[in-house]
Every structure is written in C-alpha cells, then in structure tokens.
PDB file of C-alpha atoms in Angstrom:
ATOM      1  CA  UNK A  21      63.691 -16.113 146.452  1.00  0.00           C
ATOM      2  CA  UNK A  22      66.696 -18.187 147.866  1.00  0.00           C
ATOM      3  CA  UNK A  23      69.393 -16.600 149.548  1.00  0.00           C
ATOM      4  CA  UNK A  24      72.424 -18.839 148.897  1.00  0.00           C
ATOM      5  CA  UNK A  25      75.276 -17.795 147.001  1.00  0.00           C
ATOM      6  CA  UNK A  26      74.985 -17.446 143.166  1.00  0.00           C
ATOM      7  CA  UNK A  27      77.323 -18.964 140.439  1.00  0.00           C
ATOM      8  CA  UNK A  28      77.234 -14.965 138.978  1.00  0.00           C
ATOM      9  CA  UNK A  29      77.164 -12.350 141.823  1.00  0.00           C
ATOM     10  CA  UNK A  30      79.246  -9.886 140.855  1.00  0.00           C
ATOM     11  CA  UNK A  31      78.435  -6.823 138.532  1.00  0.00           C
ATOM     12  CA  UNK A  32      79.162  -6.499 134.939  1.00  0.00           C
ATOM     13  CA  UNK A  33      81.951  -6.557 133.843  1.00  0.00           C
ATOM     14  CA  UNK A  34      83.205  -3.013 132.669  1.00  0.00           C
ATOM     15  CA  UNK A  35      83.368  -2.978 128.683  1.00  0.00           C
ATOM     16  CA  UNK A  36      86.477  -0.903 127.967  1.00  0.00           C
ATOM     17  CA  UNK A  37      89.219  -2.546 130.636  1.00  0.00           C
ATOM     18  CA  UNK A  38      92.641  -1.378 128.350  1.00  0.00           C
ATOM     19  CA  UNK A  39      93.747   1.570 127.979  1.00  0.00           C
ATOM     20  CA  UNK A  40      92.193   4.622 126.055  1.00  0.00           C
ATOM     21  CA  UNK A  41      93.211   4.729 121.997  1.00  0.00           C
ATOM     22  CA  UNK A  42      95.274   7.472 120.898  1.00  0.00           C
ATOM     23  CA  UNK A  43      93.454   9.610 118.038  1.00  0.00           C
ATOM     24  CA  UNK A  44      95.880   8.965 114.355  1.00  0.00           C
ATOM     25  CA  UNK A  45      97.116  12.215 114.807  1.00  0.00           C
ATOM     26  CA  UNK A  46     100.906  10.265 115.414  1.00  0.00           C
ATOM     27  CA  UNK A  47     100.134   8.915 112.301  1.00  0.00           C
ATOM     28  CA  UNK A  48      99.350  11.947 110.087  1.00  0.00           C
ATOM     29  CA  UNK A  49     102.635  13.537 111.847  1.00  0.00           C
ATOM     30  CA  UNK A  50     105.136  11.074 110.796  1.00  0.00           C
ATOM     31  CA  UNK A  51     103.079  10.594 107.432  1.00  0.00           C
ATOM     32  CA  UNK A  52     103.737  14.852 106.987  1.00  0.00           C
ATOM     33  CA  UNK A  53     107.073  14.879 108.166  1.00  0.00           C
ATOM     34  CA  UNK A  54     108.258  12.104 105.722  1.00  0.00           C
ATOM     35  CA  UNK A  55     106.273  14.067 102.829  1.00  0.00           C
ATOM     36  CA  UNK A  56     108.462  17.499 103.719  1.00  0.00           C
ATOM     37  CA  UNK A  57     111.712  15.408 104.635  1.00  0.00           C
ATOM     38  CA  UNK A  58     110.982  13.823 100.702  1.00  0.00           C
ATOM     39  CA  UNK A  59     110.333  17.764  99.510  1.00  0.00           C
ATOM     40  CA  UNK A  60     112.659  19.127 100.833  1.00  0.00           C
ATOM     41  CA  UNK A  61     115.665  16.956  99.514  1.00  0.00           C
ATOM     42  CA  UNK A  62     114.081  16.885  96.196  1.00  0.00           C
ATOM     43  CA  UNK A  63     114.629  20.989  96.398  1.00  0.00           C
ATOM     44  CA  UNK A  64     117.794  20.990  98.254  1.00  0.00           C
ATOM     45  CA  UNK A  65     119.486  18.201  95.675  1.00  0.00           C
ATOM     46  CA  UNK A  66     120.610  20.614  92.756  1.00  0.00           C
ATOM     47  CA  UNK A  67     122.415  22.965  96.241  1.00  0.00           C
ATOM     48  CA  UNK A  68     124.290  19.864  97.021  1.00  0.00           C
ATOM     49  CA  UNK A  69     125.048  18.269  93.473  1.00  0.00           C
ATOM     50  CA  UNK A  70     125.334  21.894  92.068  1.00  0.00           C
ATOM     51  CA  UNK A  71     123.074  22.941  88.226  1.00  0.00           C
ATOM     52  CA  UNK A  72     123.701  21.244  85.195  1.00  0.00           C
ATOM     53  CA  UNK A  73     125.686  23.752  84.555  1.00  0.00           C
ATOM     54  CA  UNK A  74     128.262  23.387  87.325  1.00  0.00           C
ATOM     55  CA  UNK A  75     128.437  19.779  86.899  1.00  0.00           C
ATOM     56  CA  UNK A  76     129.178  20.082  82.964  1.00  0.00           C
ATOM     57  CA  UNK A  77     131.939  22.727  84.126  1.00  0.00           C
ATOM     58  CA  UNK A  78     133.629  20.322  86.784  1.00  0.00           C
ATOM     59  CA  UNK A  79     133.815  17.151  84.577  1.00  0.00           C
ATOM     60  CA  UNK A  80     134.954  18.979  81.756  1.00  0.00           C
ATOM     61  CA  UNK A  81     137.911  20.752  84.300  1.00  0.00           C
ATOM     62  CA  UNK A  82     138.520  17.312  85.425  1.00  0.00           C
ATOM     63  CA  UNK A  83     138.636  15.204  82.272  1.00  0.00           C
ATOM     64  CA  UNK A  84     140.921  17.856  80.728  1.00  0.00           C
ATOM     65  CA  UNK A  85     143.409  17.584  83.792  1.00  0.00           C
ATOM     66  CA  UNK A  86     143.586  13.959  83.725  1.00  0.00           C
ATOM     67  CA  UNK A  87     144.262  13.990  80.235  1.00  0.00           C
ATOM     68  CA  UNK A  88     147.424  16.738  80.799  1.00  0.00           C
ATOM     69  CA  UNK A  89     148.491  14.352  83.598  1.00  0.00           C
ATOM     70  CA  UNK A  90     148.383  11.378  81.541  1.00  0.00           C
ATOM     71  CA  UNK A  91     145.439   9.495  83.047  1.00  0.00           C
ATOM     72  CA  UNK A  92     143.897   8.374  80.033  1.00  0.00           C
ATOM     73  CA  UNK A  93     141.794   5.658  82.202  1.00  0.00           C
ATOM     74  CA  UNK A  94     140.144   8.421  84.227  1.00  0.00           C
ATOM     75  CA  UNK A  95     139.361  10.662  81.001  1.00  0.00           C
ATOM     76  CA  UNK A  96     138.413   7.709  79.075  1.00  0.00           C
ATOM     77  CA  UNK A  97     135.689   6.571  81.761  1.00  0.00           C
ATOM     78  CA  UNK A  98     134.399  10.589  81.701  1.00  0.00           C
ATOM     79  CA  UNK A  99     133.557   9.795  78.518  1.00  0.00           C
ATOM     80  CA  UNK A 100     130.003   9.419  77.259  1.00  0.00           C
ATOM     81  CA  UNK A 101     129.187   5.860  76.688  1.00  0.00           C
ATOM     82  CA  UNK A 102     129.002   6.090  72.880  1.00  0.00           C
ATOM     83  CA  UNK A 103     132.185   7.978  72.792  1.00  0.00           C
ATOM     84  CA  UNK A 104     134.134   5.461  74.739  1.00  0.00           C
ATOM     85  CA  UNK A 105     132.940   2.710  71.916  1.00  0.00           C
ATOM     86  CA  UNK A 106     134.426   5.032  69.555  1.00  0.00           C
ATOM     87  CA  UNK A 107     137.438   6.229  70.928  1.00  0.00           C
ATOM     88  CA  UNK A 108     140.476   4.210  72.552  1.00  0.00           C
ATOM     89  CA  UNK A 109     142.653   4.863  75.414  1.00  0.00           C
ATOM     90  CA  UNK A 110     145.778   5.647  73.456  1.00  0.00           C
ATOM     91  CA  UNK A 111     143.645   7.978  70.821  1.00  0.00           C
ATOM     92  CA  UNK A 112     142.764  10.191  73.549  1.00  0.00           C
ATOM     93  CA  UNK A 113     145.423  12.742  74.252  1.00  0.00           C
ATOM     94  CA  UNK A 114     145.679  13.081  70.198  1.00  0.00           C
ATOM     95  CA  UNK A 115     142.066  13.721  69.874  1.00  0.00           C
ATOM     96  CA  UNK A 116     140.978  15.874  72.591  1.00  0.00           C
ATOM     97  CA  UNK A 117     143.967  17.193  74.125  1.00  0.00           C
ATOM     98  CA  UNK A 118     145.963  20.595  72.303  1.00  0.00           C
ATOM     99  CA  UNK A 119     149.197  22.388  73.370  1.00  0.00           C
ATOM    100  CA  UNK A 120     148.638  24.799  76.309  1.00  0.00           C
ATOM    101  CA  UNK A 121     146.150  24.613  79.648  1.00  0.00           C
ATOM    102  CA  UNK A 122     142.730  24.512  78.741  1.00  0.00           C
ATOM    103  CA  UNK A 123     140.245  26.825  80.676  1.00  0.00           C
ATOM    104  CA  UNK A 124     136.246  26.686  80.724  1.00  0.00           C
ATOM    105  CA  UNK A 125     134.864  30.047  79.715  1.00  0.00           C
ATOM    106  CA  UNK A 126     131.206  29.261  79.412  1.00  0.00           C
ATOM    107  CA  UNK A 127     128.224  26.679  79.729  1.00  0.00           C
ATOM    108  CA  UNK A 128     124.705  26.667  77.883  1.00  0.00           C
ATOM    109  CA  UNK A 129     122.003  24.577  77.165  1.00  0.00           C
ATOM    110  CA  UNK A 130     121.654  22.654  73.984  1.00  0.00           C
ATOM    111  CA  UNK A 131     119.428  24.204  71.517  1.00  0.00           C
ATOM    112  CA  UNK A 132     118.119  21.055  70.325  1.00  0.00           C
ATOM    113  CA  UNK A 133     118.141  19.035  73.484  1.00  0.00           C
ATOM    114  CA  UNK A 134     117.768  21.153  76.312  1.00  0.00           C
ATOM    115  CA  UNK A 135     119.020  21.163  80.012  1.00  0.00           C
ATOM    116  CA  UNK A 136     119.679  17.347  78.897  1.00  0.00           C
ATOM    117  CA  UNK A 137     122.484  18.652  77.007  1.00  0.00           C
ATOM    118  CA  UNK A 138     125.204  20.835  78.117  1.00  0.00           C
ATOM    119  CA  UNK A 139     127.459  22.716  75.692  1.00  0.00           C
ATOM    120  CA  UNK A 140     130.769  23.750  77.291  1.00  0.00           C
ATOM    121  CA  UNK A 141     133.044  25.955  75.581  1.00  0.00           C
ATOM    122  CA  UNK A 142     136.728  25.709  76.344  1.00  0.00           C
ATOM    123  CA  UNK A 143     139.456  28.134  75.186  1.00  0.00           C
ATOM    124  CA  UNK A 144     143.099  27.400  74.576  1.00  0.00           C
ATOM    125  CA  UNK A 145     146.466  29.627  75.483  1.00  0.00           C
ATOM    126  CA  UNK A 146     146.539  30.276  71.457  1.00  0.00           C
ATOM    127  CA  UNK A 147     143.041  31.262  71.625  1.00  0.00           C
ATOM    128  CA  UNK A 148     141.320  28.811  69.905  1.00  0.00           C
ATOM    129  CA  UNK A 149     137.966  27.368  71.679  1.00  0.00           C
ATOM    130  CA  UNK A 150     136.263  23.948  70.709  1.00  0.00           C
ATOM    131  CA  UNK A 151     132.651  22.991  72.484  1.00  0.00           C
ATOM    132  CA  UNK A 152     132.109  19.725  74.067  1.00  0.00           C
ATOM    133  CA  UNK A 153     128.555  18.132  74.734  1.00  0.00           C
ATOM    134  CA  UNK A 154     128.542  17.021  77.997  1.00  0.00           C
ATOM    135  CA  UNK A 155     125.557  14.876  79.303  1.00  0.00           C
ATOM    136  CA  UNK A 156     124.322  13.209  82.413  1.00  0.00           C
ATOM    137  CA  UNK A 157     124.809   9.355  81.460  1.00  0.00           C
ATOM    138  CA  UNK A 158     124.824   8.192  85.553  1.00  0.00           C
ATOM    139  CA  UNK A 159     127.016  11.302  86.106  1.00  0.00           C
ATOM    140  CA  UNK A 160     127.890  14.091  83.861  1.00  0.00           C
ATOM    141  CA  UNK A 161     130.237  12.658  80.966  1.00  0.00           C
ATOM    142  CA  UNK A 162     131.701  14.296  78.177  1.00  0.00           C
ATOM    143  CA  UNK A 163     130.139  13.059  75.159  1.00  0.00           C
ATOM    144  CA  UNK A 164     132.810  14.577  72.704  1.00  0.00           C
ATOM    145  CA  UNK A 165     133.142  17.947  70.409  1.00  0.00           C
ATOM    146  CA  UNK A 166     130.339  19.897  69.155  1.00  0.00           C
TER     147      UNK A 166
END
C-alpha cells in the first residue's frame, strides 16, 4: 500500500449537518387557534350587533326621531331600498310621521318570512299603533307599514 497523502482522507461526511426539524405541531396550533378565533366571533357577533330584534327596535327609534327632527335625508336613507324608489324626501313626514312621540312597544318575526323579516309595532300618544317591516338590506332598514 503507499503511504502518501490521499486526495480523500478524512471521514464521511455527517448526513444531517442543520439543525433538527420541528414536528408541525406550530402548525396545527396556529391552524386551531384561527379555527376558534373564526368560532368564536361568528358566536359572539349577534352580543356585539345585538338580535334581529334589537336592531329592528333601534332603526325604527332612530328613523322616527329623525323624522320629528326634520332629517328627512337620514330617514329617507333608513328606508328599505324599494321604499326609497317609492317614496320622496318631502312625502316622508306626511306618510310616516303622526302627531305625538312615537314609542316601540314590541318586535316579532314575520309569519311569512321569518327572522328575515321583522315586524315592529309602534304606538302613538292617541293610542293608535301601525307595524312597520323592517329588514336587513346591508343594515336594518325600514321597509314601510305592514
């Protein structure tokens, strides 16, 4: 055998020379917490936006102040979109609006529609009550008498 030095005279080279791979489990934790972040918004949305039935209530409050303060543009865009092709500005305090302070005495569903639909009933000082439809067109919106 000859004794001089060799082109390769070193060991192997070791195979795995980075460092060790983490298991996915990083993965499957982020992956889980977005799932239950998505969950739990989805179940916490109607605590935050309030039930159909609370929204109905609050538009219809609002779009009968605004008419009793004379901001027909405000009411007018609370309308649904097929009742603000039907009904002007200037028609509004006429149509919807009657002597005395209106006050919201009760919400239900529609029995033909649903949730979709609400039906809020408001009463006057002389007693009389009229029911608006009120349904969520990007918003609640008041969608005119039943």
């Amino acid at each position: 055998m000859s004794t001089g030095p060799f082109l390769y005279d070193d060991d192997p080279a070791p195979l795995h020379t980075g460092a060790p791979r983490r298991s996915g489990k990083l993965m499957v934790l982020i992956l889980a917490g977005t799932v239950l972040a998505a969950v739990l918004f989805a179940v916490l949305l109607p605590v935050v936006k309030g039930s159909p039935g609370e929204q109905a209530t609050e538009v219809t409050g609002v779009f009968f102040a605004a008419l009793a303060a004379g901001d027909t543009e405000t009411a007018h865009q609370l309308l649904c979109e097929d009742e603000r092709e039907q009904v002007a500005e200037e028609e509004m305090v006429e149509l919807f609006l009657r002597p005395g302070e209106p006050e919201v005495t009760g919400v239900t569903d529609d029995e033909t529609a649903g949730a979709r639909v609400q039906q809020v009933t408001v009463r006057w000082d002389d007693g009389q009550t009229d029911r608006f439809a009120v349904i969520n067109e990007d918003g609640p919106r008041v969608c005119g008498r039943v």
